[in-house]
Tab-separated table of C-alpha atoms in Angstrom:
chain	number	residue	atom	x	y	z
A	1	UNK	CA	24.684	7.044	-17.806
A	2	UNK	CA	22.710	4.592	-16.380
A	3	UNK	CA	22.883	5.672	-12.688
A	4	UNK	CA	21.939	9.121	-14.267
A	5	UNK	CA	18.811	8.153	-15.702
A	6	UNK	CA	17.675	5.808	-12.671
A	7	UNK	CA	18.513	9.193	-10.707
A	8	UNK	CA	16.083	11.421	-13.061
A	9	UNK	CA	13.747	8.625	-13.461
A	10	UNK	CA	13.449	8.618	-9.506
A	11	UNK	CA	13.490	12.577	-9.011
A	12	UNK	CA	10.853	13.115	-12.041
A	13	UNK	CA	8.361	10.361	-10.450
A	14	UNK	CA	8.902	11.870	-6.855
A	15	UNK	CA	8.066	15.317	-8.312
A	16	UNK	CA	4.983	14.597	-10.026
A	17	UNK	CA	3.392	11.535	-7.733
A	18	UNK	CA	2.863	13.681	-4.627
A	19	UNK	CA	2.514	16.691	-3.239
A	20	UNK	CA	5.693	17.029	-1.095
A	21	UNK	CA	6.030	18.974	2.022
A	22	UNK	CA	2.296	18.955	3.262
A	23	UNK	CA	3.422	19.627	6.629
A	24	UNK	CA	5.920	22.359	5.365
A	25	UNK	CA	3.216	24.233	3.196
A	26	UNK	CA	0.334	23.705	5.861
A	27	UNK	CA	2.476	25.598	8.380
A	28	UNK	CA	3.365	28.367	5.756
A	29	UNK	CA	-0.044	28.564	4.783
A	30	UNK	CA	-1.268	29.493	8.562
A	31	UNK	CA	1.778	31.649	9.197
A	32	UNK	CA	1.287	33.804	6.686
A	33	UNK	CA	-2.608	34.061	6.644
A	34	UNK	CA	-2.281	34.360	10.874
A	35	UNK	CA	0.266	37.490	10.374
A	36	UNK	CA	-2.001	39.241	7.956
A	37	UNK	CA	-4.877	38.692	10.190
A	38	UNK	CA	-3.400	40.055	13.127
A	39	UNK	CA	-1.975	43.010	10.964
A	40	UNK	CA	-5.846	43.682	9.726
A	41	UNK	CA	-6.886	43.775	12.961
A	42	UNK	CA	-4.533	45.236	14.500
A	43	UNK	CA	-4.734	48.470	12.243
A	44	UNK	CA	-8.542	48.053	12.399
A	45	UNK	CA	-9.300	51.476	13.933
A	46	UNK	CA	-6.383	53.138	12.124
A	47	UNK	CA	-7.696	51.483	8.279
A	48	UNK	CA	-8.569	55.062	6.573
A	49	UNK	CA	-5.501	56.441	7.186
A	50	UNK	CA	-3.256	53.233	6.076
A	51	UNK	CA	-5.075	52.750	3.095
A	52	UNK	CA	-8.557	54.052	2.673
A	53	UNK	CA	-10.096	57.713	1.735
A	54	UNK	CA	-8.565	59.173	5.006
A	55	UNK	CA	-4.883	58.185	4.281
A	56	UNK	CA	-2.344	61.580	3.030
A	57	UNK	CA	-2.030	59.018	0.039
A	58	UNK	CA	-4.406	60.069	-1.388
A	59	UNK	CA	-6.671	58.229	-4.346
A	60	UNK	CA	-6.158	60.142	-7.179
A	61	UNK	CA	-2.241	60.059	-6.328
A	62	UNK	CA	-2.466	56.334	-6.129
A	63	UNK	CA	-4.795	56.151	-9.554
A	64	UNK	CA	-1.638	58.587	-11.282
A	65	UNK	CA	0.802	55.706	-9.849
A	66	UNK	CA	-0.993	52.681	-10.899
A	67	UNK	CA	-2.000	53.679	-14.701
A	68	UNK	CA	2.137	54.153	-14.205
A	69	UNK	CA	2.873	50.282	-12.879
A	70	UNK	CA	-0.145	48.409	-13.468
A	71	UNK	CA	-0.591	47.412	-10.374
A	72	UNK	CA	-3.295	45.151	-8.982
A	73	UNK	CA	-5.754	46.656	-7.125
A	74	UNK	CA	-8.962	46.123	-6.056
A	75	UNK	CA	-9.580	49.460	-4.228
A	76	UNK	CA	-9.080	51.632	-7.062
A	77	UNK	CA	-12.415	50.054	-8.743
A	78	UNK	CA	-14.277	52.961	-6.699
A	79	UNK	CA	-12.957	55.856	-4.189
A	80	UNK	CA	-15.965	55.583	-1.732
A	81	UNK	CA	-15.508	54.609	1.671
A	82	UNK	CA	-18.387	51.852	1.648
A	83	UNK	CA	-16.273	49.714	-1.107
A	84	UNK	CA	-12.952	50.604	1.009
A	85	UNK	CA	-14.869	48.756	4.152
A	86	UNK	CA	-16.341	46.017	1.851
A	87	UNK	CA	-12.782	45.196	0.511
A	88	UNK	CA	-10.960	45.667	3.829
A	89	UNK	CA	-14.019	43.249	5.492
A	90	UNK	CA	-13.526	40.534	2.529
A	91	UNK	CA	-9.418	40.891	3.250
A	92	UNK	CA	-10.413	40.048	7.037
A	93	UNK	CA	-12.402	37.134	5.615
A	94	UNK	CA	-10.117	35.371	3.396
A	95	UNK	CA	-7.503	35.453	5.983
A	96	UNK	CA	-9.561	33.419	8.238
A	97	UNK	CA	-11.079	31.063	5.751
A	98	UNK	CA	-7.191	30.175	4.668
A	99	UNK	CA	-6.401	29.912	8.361
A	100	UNK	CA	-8.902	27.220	8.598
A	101	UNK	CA	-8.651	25.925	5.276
A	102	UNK	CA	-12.097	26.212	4.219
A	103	UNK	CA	-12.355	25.608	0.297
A	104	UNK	CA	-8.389	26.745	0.473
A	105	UNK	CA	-8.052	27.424	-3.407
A	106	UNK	CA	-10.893	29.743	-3.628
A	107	UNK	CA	-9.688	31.035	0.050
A	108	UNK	CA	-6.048	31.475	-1.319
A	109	UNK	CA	-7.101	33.348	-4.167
A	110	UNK	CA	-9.344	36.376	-2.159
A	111	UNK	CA	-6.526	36.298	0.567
A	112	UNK	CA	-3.883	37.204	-2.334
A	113	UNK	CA	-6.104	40.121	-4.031
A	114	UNK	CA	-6.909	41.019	-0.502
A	115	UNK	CA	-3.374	41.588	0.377
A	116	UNK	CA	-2.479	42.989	-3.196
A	117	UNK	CA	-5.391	45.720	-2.964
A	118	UNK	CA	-4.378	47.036	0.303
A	119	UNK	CA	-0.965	46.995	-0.267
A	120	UNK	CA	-0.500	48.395	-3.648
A	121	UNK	CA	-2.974	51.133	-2.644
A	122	UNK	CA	-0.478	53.012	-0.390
A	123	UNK	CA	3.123	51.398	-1.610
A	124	UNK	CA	4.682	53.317	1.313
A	125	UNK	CA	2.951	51.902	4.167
A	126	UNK	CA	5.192	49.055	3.930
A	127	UNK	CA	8.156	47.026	4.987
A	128	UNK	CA	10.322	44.136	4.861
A	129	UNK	CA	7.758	41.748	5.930
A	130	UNK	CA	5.281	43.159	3.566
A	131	UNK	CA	7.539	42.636	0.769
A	132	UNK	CA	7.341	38.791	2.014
A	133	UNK	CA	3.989	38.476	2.600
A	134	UNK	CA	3.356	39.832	-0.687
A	135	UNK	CA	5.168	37.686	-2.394
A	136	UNK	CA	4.140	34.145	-0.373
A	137	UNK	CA	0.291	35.755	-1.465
A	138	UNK	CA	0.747	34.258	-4.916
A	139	UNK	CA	2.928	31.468	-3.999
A	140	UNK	CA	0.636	30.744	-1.882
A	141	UNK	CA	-2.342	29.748	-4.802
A	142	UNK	CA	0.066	27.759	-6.254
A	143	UNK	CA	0.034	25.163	-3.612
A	144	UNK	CA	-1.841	22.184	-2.023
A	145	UNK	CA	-1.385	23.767	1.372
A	146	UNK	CA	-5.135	21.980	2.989
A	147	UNK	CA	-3.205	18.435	3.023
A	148	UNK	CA	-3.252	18.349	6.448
A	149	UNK	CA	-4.101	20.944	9.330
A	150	UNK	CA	-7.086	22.182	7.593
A	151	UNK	CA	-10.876	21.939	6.792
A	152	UNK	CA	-10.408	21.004	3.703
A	153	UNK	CA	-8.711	17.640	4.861
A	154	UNK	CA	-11.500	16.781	7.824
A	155	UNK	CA	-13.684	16.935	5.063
A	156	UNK	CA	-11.731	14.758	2.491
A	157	UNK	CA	-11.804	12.252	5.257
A	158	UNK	CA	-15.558	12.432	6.380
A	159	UNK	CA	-15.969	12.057	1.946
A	160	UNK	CA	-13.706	9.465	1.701
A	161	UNK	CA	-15.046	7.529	4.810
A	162	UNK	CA	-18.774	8.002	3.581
A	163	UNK	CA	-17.909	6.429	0.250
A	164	UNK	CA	-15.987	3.547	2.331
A	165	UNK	CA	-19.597	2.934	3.606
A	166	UNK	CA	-21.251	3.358	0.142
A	167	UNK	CA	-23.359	6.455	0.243
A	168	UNK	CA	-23.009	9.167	-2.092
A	169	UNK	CA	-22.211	12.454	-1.553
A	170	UNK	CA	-22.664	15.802	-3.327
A	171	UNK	CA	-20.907	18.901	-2.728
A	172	UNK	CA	-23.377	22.127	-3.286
A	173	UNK	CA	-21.233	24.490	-2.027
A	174	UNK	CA	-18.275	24.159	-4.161
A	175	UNK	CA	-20.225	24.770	-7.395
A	176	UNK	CA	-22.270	27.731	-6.050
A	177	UNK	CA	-19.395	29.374	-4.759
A	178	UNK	CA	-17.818	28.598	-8.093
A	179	UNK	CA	-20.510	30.447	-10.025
A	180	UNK	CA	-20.437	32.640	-8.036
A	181	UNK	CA	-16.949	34.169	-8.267
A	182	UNK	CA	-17.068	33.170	-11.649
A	183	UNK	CA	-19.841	35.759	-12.254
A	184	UNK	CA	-17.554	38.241	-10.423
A	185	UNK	CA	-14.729	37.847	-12.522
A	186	UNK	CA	-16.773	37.859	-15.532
A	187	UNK	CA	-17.955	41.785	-14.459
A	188	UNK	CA	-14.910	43.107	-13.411
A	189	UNK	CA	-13.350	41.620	-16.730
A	190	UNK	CA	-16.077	43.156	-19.097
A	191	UNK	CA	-15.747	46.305	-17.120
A	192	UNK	CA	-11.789	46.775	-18.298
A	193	UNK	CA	-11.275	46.314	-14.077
A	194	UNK	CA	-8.402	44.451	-14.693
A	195	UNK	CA	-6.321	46.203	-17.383
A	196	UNK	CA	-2.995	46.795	-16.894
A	197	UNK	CA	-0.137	44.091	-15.788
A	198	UNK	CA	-1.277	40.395	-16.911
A	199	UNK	CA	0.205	38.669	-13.992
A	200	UNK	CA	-2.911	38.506	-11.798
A	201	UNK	CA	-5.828	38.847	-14.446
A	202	UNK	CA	-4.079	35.762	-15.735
A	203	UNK	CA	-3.959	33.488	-12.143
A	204	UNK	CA	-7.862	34.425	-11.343
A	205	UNK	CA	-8.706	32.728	-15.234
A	206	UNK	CA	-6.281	29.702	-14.980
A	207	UNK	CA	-7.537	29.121	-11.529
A	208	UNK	CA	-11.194	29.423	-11.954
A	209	UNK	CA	-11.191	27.548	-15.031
A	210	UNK	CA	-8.923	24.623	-13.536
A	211	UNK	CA	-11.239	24.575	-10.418
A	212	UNK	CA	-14.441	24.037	-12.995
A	213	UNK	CA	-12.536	21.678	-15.078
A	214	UNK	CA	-11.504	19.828	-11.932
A	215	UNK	CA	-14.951	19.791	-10.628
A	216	UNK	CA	-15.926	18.617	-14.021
A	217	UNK	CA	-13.626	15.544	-14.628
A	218	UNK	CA	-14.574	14.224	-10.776
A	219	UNK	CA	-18.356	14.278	-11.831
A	220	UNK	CA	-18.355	13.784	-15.521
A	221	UNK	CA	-15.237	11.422	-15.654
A	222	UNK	CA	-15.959	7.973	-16.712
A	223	UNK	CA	-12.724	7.065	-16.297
A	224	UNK	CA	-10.115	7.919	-13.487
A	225	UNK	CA	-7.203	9.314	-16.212
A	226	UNK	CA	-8.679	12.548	-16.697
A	227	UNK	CA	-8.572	12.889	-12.980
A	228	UNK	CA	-4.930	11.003	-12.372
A	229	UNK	CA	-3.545	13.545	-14.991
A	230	UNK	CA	-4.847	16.915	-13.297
A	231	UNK	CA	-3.553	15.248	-9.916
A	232	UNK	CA	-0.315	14.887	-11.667
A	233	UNK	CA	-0.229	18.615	-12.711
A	234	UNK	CA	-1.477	20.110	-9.549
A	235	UNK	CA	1.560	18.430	-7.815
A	236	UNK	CA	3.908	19.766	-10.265
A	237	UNK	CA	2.735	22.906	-9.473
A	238	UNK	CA	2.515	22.660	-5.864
A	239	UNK	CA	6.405	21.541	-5.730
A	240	UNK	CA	7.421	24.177	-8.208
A	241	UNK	CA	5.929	26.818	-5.678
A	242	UNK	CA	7.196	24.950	-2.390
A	243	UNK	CA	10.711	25.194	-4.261
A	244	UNK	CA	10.102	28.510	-5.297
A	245	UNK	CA	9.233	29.627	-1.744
A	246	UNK	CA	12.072	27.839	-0.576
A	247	UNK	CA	14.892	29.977	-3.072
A	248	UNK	CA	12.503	33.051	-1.831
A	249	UNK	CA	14.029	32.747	1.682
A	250	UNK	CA	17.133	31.747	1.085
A	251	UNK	CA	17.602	34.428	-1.799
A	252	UNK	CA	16.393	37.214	1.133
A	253	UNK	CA	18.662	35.794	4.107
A	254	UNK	CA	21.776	35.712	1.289
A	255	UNK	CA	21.074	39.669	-0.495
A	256	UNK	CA	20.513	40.500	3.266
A	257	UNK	CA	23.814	39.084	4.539
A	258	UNK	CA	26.331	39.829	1.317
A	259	UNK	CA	24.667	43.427	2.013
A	260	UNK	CA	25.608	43.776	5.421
A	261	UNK	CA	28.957	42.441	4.984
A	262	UNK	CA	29.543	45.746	2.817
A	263	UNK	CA	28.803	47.999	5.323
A	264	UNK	CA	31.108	49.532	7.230
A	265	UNK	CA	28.927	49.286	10.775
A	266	UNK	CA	28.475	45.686	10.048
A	267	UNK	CA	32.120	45.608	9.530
A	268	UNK	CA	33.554	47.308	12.955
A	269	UNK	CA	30.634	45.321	14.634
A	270	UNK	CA	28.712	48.086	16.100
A	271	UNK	CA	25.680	48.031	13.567
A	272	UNK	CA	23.094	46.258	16.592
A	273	UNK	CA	23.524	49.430	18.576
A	274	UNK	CA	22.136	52.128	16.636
A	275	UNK	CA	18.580	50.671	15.922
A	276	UNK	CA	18.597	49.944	20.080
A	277	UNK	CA	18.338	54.105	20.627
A	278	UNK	CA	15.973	55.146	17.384
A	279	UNK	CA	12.632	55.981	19.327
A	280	UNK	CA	10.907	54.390	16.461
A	281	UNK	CA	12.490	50.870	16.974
A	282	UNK	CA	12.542	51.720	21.202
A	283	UNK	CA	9.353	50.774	22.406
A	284	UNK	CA	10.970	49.063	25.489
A	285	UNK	CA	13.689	51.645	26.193
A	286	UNK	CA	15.140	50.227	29.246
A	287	UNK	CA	15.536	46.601	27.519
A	288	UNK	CA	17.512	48.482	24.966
A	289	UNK	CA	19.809	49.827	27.217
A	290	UNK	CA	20.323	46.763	28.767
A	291	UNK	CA	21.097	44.870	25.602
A	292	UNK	CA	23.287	47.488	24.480
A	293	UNK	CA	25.131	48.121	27.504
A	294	UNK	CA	27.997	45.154	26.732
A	295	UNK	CA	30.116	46.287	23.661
A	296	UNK	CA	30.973	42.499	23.566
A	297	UNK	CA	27.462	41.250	23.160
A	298	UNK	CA	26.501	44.131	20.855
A	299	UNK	CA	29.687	42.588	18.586
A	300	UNK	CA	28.792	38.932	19.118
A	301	UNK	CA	24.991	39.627	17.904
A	302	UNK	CA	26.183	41.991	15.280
A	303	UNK	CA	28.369	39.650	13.624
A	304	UNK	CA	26.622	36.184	14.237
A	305	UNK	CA	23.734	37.539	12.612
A	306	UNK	CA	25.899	38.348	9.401
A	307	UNK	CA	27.509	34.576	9.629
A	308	UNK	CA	24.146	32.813	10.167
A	309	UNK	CA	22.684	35.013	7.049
A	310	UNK	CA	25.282	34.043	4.661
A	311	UNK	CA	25.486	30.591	5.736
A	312	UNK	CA	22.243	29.533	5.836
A	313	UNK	CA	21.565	28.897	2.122
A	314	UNK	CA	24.697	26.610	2.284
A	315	UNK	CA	23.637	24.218	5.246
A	316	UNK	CA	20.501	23.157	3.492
A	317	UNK	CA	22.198	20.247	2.906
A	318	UNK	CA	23.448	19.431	6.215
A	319	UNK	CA	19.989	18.997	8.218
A	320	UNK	CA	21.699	19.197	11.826
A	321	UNK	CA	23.283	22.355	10.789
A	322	UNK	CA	20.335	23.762	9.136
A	323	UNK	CA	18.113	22.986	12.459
A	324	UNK	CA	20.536	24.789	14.532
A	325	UNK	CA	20.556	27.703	11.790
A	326	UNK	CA	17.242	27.662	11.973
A	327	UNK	CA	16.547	27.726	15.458
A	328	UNK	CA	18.783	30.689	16.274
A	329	UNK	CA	17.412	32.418	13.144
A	330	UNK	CA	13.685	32.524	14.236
A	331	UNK	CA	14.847	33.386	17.932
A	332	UNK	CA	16.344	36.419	16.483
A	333	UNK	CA	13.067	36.930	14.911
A	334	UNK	CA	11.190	36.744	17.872
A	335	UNK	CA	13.694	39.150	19.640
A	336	UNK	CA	13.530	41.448	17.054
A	337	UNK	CA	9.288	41.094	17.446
A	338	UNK	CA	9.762	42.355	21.178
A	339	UNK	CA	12.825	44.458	21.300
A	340	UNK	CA	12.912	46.703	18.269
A	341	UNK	CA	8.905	46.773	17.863
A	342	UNK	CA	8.387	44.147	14.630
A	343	UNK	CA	5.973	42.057	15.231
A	344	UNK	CA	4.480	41.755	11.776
A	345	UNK	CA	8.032	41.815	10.437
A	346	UNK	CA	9.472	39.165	12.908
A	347	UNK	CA	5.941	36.708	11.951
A	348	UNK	CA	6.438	36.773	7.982
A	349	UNK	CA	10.013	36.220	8.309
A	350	UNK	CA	9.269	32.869	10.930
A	351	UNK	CA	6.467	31.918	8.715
A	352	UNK	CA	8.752	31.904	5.723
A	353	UNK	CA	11.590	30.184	7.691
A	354	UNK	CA	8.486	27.592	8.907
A	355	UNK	CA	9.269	25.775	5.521
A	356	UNK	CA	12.323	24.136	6.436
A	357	UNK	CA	11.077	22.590	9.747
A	358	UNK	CA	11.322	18.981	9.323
A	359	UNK	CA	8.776	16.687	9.066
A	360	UNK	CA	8.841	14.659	12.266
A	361	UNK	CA	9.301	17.771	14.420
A	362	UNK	CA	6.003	19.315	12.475
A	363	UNK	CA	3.928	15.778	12.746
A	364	UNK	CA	5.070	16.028	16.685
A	365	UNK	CA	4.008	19.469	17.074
A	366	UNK	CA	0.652	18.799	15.190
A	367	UNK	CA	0.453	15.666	17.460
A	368	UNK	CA	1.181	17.871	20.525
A	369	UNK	CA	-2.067	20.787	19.577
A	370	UNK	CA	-4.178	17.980	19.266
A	371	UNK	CA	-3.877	16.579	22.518
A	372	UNK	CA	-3.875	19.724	23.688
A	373	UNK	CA	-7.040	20.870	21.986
A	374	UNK	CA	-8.914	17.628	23.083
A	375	UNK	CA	-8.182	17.881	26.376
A	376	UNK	CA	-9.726	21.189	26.109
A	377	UNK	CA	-12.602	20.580	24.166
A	378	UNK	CA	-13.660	16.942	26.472
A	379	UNK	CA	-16.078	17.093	29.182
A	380	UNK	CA	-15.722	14.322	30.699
A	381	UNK	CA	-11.765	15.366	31.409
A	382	UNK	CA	-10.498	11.979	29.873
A	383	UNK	CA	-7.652	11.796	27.855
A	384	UNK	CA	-8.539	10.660	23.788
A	385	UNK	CA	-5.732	9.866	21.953
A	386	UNK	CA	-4.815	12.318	19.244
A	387	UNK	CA	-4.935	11.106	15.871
A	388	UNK	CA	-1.770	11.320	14.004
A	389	UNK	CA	-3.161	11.527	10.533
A	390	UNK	CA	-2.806	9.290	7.545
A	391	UNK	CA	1.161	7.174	6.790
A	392	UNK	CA	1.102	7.283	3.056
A	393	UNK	CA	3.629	6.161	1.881
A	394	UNK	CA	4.877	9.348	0.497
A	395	UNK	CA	5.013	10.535	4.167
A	396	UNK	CA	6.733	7.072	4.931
A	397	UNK	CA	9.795	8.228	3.026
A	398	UNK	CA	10.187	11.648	4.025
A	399	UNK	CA	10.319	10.564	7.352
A	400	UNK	CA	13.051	8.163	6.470
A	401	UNK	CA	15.314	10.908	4.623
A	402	UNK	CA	14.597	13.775	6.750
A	403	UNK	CA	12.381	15.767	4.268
A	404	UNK	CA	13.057	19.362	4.796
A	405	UNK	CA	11.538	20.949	2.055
C-alpha cells in the first residue's frame, strides 16, 4: 500500500509540476498548422468551389445541414463572397502565426475556428486527414505547445533575461489583442452567432476569460500563489490533451488495422494493388506499375501494414520497438504522399505520429535546424554554436527515462 501511494504521489506531482512533452507538442503544433497551410494555399485558386459561394454545396444546403448538427461555423454568419475571403484570409493567418508561435493561445484558437469554418461548410470535401486535423484543432488549444520552437519562447527568454538585469517590462500587445477578440466574441455572442452545439461557444469563453484572468494575476498578484496555482492547472490541461492526442493515434492506427483484418482483400493479401490502378490515386502511373508488378511485394506491403497497425498501440511500452514502428509507419506515409497522390493525408497522419518521437532525437533535430539556420543567416560564414535551449530539470528526467509522450 505503501509503494502504491509513493507511486501516485510521484505520478500526481509529475502530472501537475510540468508541462510534459514540450518537444512532442512543439512538433505537433507545427505539423499540423504547416499541413493546413500548405492545404490553404494549395487550393488557393480553387477556394470558391471547395468551400465558398462557387462550390455545388451550396449555402443554403449547408445552412439546412447545420440548423440539423449544430455545427461550428464561421462562414455561415453571411453568404457573401467578401466575408468568404475575409475568413479564408484570417484561416491563412492563424496558420502562420501558430507556425511561428506568435501569442500561440490566441493563435491556436483562430487556427481551430479557421479549420472548423471551412471544413464544416462543405462536410464532403474531406478525408482521412481532415478528420485528424480536425480533431488535433481543439486539442491543439488545450496545450502549452510555444515551450520551445516558437516565438512565444524567444520572447519568454528576452522577458526573463531583461528582468535578470532589472528593467521592467510591459506587454501592450497582449492586452489589446485581448480586447480586442474579446469585443468580437462579445458581438457574435449577442448576435445568437453561436447557437447551436456548446462545445466551441464554450472553449472561446473559458479561454478568453483564463487568458484575462492570467494576465490579471501576473500584474495584479501580490503574491506568486495565484500565479503557481493557474501554472498548476494549465499543465494539467496540457498533459490531459498530450494524452488525449496520444489515445487519438493509437485509437485510429488500431480501428484502422482490426478493420482491415476483416476484409477479405486484406485477408488474401492483394488489397495494395487495387488503389495502384484507380486514376484518382495514379498520379505517377508508371511508379504504380512498377510497385505492383511483384505479387510478393504487393503481399509483403499488404500485410506488414496490417501487423504494424495493430501492433503499434502495444509497443508503446517497448521504446526500441516503438521507434522502429514508428519509423516504418511514417515512411509508409510518405510513400503513400508520392505514390497514391496524399500529400495532405500522408502530413496529418506524420504530424500526429510526430508525438511519439523521443526527446533526445527531437532536441538533436532542433539542435541540427539551428546550426543549419545560422549558418545561413551569418555573414561573416563562421560557424556560432547553436544553442540547445534551457536543462530544467523536468527535461533532465525525460531524457533519463526516454520520455516518449
Amino acid at each position: 500500500m505503501n509503494r502504491f501511494t509513493q507511486a501516485a504521489s510521484a505520478a500526481l506531482a509529475r502530472v501537475t509540476g510540468a508541462a510534459l512533452g514540450p518537444y512532442q507538442s512543439a512538433v505537433v503544433r507545427i505539423g499540423f498548422s504547416l499541413t493546413w497551410l500548405l492545404f490553404l494555399l494549395r487550393e488557393l485558386p480553387h477556394r470558391g468551389e471547395l468551400y465558398g459561394p462557387d462550390g455545388p454545396w451550396s449555402w443554403r444546403l449547408a445552412r439546412r445541414l447545420i440548423d440539423e448538427n449544430g455545427a461550428f461555423t464561421a462562414l455561415m454568419w453571411s453568404d457573401g463572397r467578401l466575408w468568404f475571403e475575409t475568413v479564408y484570409a484570417l484561416a491563412v493567418l492563424a496558420s502562420v502565426l501558430l507556425l511561428l508561435g506568435w501569442r500561440t493561445r490566441t493563435a491556436s484558437v483562430l487556427f481551430m475556428i479557421g479549420v472548423l469554418s471551412l471544413q464544416n461548410r462543405s462536410i464532403f470535401m474531406g478525408d482521412g486527414g481532415d478528420n485528424v486535423l480536425h480533431l488535433m484543432s481543439i486539442y491543439l488549444v488545450f496545450t502549452r505547445c510555444a515551450q520551445v520552437w516558437s516565438l512565444d519562447a524567444r520572447r519568454a527568454r528576452r522577458t526573463e533575461a531583461a528582468h535578470a538585469r532589472g528593467e521592467r517590462v510591459t506587454d501592450r500587445i497582449g492586452p489589446a489583442l485581448w480586447g480586442v477578440l474579446g469585443f468580437a466574441l462579445v458581438a457574435v455572442t449577442a448576435a445568437g452567432r453561436l447557437d447551436g452545439d456548446p462545445t466551441v461557444p464554450v472553449i472561446l469563453w473559458a479561454v478568453w476569460i483564463a487568458q484575462g484572468l492570467w494576465w490579471a494575476v501576473g500584474r495584479l498578484g501580490k503574491t506568486s500563489q495565484p500565479r503557481i496555482l493557474l501554472d498548476v492547472v494549465a499543465d494539467v490541461l496540457h498533459n490531459g490533451a498530450l494524452f488525449v492526442i496520444m489515445a487519438e493515434a493509437c485509437l485510429i492506427y488500431a480501428t484502422a488495422g482490426w478493420y482491415k483484418i476483416q476484409g477479405s482483400r486484406w485477408q488474401d493479401g492483394t488489397a495494395v494493388y487495387y488503389p495502384l490502378h484507380l486514376d484518382y490515386f495514379s498520379p505517377w502511373p508508371a511508379l504504380a506499375d512498377l510497385l505492383s508488378a511483384s505479387g510478393t511485394m504487393v503481399m509483403l506491403v499488404t500485410y506488414g501494414t496490417v501487423v504494424v497497425q495493430v501492433a503499434f498501440p502495444f509497443t508503446l511500452f517497448n521504446r526500441r520497438v516503438k521507434n522502429v514502428l514508428l519509423a516504418v509507419m511514417m515512411t509508409e506515409h510518405a510513400v503513400i504522399a508520392v505514390v497514391l497522390g496524399l500529400p495532405f493525408f500522408s502530413l496529418a497522419m506524420i504530424a500526429a505520429d510526430a508525438v511519439f518521437l523521443s526527446t533526445p532525437f527531437l532536441r538533436r533535430l532542433g539542435g541540427w535546424a539551428a546550426r543549419v539556420r545560422e549558418a545561413m543567416t551569418s555573414r561573416d560564414g563562421a560557424s556560432v554554436p547553436a544553442q540547445r535551449g534551457p536543462h530544467t530539470a523536468e527535461e533532465a528526467e525525460e531524457r533519463r527515462v526516454g520520455f516518449t509522450a
